[in-house]
CSV table of C-alpha atoms in Angstrom, one decimal:
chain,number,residue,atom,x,y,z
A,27,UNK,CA,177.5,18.2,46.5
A,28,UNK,CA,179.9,16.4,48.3
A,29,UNK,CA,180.1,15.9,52.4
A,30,UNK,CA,182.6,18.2,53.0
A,31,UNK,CA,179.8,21.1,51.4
A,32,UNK,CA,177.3,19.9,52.9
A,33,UNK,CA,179.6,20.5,56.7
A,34,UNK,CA,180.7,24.0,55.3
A,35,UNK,CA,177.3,24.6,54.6
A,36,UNK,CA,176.1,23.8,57.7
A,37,UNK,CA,179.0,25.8,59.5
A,38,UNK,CA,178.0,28.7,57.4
A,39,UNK,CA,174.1,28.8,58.6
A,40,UNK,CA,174.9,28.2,62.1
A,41,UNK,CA,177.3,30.8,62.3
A,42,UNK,CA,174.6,33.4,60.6
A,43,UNK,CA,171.8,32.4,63.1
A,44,UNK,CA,174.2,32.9,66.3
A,45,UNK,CA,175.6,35.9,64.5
A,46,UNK,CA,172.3,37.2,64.1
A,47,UNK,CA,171.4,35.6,67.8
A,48,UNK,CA,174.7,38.5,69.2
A,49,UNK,CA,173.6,41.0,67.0
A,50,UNK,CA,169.4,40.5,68.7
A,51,UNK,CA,170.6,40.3,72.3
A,52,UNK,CA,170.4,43.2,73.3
A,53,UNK,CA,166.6,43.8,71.4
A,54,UNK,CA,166.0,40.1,73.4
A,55,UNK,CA,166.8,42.2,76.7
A,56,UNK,CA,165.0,45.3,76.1
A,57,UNK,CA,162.0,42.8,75.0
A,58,UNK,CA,161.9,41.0,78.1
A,59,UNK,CA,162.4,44.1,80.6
A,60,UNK,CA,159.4,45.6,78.4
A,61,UNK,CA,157.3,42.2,79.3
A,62,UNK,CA,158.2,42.5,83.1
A,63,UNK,CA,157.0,45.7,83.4
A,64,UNK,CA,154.0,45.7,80.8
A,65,UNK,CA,152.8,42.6,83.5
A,66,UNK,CA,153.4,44.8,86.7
A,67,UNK,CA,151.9,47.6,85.1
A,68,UNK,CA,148.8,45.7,83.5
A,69,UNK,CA,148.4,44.3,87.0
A,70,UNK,CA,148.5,47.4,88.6
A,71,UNK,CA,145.8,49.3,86.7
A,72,UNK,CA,143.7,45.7,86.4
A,73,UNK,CA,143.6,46.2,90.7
A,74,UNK,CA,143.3,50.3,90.3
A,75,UNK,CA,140.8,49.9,87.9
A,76,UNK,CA,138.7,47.5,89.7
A,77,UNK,CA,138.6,49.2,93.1
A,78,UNK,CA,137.2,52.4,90.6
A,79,UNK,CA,134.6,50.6,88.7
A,80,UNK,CA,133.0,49.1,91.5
A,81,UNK,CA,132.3,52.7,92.7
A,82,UNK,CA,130.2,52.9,89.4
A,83,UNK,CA,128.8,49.5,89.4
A,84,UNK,CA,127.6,46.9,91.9
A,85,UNK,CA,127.5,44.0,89.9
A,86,UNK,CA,130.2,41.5,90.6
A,87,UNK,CA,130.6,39.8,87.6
A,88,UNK,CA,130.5,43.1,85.3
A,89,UNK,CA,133.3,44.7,87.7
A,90,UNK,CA,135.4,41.9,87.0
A,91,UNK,CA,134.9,41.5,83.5
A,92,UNK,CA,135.8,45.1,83.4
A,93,UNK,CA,138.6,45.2,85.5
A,94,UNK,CA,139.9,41.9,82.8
A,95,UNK,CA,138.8,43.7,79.8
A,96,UNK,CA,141.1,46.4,81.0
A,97,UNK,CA,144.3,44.1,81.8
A,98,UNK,CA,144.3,41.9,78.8
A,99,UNK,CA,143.9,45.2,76.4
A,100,UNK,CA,147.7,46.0,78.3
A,101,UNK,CA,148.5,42.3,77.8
A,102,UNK,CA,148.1,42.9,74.5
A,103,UNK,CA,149.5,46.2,73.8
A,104,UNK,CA,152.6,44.7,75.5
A,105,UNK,CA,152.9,41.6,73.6
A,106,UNK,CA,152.8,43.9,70.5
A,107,UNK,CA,155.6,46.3,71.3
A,108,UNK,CA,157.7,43.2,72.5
A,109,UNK,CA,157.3,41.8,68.9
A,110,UNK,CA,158.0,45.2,67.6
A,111,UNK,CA,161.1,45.5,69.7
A,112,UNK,CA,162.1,41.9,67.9
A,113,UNK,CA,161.7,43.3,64.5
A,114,UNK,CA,158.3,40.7,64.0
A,115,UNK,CA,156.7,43.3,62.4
A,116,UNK,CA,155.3,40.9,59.9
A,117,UNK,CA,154.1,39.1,62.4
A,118,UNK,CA,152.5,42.0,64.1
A,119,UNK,CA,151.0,42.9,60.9
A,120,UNK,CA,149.7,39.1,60.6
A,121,UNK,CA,147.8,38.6,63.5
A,122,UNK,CA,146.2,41.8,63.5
A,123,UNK,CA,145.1,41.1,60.1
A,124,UNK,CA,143.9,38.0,61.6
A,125,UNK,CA,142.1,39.1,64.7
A,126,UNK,CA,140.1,40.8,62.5
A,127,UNK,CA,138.5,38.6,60.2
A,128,UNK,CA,138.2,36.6,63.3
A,129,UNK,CA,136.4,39.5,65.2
A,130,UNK,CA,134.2,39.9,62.2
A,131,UNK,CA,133.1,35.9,62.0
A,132,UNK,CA,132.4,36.3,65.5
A,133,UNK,CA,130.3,39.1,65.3
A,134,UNK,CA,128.2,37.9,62.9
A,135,UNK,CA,128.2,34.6,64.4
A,136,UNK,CA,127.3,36.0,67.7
A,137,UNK,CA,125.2,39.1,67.1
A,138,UNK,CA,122.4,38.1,69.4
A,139,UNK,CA,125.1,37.2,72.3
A,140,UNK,CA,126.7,40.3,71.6
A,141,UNK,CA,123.5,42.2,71.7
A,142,UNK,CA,122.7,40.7,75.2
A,143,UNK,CA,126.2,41.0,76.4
A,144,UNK,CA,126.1,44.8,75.2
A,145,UNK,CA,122.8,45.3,76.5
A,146,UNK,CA,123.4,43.9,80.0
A,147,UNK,CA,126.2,45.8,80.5
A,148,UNK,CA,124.0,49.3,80.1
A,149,UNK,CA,121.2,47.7,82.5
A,150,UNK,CA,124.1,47.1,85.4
A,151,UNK,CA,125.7,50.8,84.7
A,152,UNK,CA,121.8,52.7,84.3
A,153,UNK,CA,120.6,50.1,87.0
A,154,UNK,CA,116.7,50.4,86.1
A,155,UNK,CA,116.4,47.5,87.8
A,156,UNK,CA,118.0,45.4,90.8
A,157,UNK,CA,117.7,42.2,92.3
A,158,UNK,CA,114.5,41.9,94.7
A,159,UNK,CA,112.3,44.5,92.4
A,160,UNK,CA,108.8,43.7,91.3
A,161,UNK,CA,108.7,44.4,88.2
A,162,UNK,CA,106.9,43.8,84.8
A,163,UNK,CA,108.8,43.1,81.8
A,164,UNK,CA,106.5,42.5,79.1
A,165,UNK,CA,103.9,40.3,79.8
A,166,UNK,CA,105.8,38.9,82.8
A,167,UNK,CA,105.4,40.4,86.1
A,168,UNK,CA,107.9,39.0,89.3
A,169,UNK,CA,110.3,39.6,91.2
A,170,UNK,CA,113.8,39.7,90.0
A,171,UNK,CA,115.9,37.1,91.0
A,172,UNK,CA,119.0,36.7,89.1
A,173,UNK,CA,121.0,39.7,86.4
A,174,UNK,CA,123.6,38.9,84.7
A,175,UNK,CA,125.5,39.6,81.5
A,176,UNK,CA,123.2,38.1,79.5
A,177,UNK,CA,119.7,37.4,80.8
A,178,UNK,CA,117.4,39.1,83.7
A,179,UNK,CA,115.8,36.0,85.8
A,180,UNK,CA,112.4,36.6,86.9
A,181,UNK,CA,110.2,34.5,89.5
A,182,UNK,CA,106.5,34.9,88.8
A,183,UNK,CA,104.0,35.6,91.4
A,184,UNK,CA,102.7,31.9,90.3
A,185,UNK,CA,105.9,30.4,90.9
A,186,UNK,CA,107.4,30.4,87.4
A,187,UNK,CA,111.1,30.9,86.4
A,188,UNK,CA,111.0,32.9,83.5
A,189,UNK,CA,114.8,33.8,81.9
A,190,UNK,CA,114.6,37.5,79.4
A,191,UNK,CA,117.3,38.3,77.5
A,192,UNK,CA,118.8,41.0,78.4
A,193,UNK,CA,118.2,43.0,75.0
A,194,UNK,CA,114.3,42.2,75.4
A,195,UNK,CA,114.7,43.8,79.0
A,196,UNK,CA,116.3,47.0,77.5
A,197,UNK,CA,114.3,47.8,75.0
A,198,UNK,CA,111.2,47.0,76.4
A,199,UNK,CA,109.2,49.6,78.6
A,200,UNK,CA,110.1,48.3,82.4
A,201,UNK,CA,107.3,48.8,85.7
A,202,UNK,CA,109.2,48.8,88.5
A,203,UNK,CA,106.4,48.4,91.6
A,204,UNK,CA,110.3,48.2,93.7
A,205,UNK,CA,111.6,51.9,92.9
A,206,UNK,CA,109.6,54.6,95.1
A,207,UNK,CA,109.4,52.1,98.2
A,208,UNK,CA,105.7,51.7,97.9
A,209,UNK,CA,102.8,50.5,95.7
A,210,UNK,CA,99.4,51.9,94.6
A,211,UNK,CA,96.5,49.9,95.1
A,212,UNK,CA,93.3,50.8,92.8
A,213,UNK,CA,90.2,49.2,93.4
A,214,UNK,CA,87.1,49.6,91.2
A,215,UNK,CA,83.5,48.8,92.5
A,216,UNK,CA,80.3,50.0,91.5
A,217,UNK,CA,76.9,51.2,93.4
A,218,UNK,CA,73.3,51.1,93.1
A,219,UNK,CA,71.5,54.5,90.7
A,220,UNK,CA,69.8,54.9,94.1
A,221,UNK,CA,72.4,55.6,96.2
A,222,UNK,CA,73.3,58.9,98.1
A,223,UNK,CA,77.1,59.1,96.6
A,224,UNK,CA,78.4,61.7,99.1
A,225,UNK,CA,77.1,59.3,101.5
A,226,UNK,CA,78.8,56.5,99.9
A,227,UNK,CA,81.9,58.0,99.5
A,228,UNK,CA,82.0,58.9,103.4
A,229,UNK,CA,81.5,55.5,104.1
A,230,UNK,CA,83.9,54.0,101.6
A,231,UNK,CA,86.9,55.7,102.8
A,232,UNK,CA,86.0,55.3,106.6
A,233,UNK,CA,85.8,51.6,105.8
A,234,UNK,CA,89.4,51.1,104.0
A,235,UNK,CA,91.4,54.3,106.4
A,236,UNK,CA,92.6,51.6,109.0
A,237,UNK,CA,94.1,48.9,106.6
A,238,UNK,CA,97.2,47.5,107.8
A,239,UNK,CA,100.1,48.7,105.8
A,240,UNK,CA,99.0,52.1,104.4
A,241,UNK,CA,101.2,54.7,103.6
A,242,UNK,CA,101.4,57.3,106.1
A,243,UNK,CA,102.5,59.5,103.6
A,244,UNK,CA,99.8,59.6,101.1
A,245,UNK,CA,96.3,60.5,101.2
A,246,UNK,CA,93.2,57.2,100.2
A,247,UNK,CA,91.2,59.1,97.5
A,248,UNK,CA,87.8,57.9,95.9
A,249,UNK,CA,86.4,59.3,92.4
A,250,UNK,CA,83.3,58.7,90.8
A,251,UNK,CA,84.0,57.4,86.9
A,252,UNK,CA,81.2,56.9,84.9
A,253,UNK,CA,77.4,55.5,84.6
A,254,UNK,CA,77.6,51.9,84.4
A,255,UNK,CA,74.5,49.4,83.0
A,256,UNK,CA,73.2,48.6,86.2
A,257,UNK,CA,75.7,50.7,88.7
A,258,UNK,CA,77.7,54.0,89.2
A,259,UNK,CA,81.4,53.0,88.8
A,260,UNK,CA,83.6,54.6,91.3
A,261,UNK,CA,87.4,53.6,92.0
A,262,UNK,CA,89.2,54.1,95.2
A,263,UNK,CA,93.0,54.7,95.0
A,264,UNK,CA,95.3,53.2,98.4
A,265,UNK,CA,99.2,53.8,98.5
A,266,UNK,CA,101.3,50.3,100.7
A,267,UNK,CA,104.2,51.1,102.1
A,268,UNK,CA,105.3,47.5,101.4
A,269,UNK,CA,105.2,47.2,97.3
A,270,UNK,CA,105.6,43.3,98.1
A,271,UNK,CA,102.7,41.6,96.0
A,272,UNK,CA,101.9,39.1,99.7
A,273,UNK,CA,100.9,42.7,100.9
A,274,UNK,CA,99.3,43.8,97.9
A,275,UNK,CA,97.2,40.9,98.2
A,276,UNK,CA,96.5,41.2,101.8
A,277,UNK,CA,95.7,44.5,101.8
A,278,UNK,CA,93.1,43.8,99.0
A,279,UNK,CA,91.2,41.2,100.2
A,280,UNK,CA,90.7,43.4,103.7
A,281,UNK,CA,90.0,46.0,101.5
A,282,UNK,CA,87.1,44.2,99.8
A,283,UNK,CA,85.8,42.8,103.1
A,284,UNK,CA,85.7,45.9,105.5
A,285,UNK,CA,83.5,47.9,102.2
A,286,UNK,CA,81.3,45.1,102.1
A,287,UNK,CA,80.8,44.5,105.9
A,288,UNK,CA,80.6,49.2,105.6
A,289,UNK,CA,77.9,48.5,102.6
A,290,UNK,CA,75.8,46.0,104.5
A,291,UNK,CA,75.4,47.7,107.6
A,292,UNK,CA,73.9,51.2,105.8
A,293,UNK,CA,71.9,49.2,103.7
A,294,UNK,CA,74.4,50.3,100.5
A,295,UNK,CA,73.4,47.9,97.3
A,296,UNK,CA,76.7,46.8,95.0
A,297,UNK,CA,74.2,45.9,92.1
A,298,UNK,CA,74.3,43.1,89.8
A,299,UNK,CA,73.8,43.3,86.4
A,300,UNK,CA,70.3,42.1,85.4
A,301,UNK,CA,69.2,40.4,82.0
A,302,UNK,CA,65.7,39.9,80.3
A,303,UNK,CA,65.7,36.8,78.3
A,304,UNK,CA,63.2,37.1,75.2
A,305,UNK,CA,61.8,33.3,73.5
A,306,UNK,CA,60.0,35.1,70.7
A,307,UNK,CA,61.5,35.0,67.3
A,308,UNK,CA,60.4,38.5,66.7
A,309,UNK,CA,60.8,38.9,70.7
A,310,UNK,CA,58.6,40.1,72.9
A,311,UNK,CA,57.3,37.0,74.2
A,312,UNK,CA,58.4,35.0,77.6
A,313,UNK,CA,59.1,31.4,78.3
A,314,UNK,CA,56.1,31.1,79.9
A,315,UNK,CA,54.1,32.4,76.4
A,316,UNK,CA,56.1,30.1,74.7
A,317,UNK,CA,54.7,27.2,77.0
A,318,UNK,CA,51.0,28.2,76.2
A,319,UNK,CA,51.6,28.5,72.4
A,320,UNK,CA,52.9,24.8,72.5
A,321,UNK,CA,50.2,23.5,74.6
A,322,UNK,CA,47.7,25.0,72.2
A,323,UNK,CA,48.9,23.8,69.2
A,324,UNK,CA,48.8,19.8,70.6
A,325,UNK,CA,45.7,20.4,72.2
A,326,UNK,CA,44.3,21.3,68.4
């Protein structure tokens, strides 16, 4: 092939492509009006879309992970129909083949992630719990300080940070203390076999009716539960109005104090239990017997 082919062919190729180039223009137009108005509408809902959501959900980060979800799913319906429009179908056909053996890597690769991703998503839509509740999840018990996509932060009550994914806090049985506004406080004690029980129980609940931070709205009850060793076992049942645990706490310890100062002054006994300690080797016999038996034998 001499110079002069090599020109024509040149000549030849270049006038196919801008050939072609005439014969795409007006698919090139049409393709790029479709792009600016894909974008102003993709915008558009992303902002519509948003301002909805958050009427659902009050979590920040999920609303705009939503509200992106939702614009970049438009982003890419538009980017495919502007290919189509270009006669890429190949192309099209390509990269969705692509995307997913991709997706399916991924979610293999990322099934746990997913699972907390998936999983914190419900908890911010159901909203079983919020940030501020005391709660226990498992065998942690808190106050919730952090929820995100995917872990629920927790402060213990003895100053530990403990993070839970979020697909342990779903499918887990949740106490929320937080979610009627106030918190049960149940107390058992026991009392001596020769007590007068109506008595007691008058004097129990006189004790514990002027606690600071009751519940105005429930009543303080007392039941008798069973026969102990060396007691009658009762437990007495006071609703808080603050389901803080600093209250919870407070409110016990007064609890405890104004039934023992109540049980002192009537001369009420909270018994002990009481233990008989037997030296024998077929029993029967006391420390002090055991004594005596040694004496004897050095004295023989």
């Amino acid at each position: 092939m001499d110079l002069n082919d090599a020109y024509s062919l040149i000549l030849q190729k270049i006038s196919t492509w801008i050939h072609e180039f005439i014969h795409m223009v007006p698919n090139i137009i049409l393709a790029a009006i479709v792009f600016v108005v894909g974008i102003f509408i993709a915008r558009s809902t992303k902002r519509i879309s948003q301002s909805l959501i958050v009427k659902i959900s009050k979590n920040p980060t999920l609303n705009s992970l939503l509200a992106s979800v939702v614009y970049f799913s438009l982003i890419g319906i538009v980017f495919f129909i502007v290919l189509s429009i270009l006669r890429l179908d190949k192309a099209v056909t390509s990269i969705l083949a692509g995307a997913g053996i991709i997706g399916l890597a991924l979610a293999f690769a990322f099934q746990d992630i997913a699972a907390n991703f998936i999983s914190g998503v419900f908890i911010s839509f159901r909203r079983p719990i919020k940030i501020g509740d005391i709660v226990k999840i498992s065998d942690y018990m808190g106050k919730i300080t952090d929820i995100n996509l995917r872990d629920t932060v927790l402060l213990t009550f003895q100053g530990q940070i403990v993070i839970i994914p979020n697909k342990n806090v779903f499918q887990n049985p949740i106490e929320n203390y937080s979610l009627l506004g106030k918190r049960r406080l149940d107390l058992e004690i026991g009392v001596s076999y020769g007590e007068d029980l109506e008595k007691v129980q008058r004097i129990t609940i006189d004790a514990v009716k002027n606690i600071t931070g009751l519940s105005d709205d429930d009543e303080t009850t007392m039941y008798y539960k069973e026969f102990g060793e060396s007691s009658i076992n009762y437990i007495i049942r006071l609703w808080l109005k603050d389901p803080e645990q600093s209250a919870f706490w407070i409110a016990s310890n007064q609890v405890i104090i104004n039934i023992k100062k109540a049980y002192d002054q009537n001369n009420i006994t909270i018994p002990f239990p009481i233990r008989t300690l037997d030296f024998g080797i077929k029993g029967g016999k006391s420390l002090n017997e055991i004594k005596l038996d040694v004496s004897e034998k050095n004295e023989q």
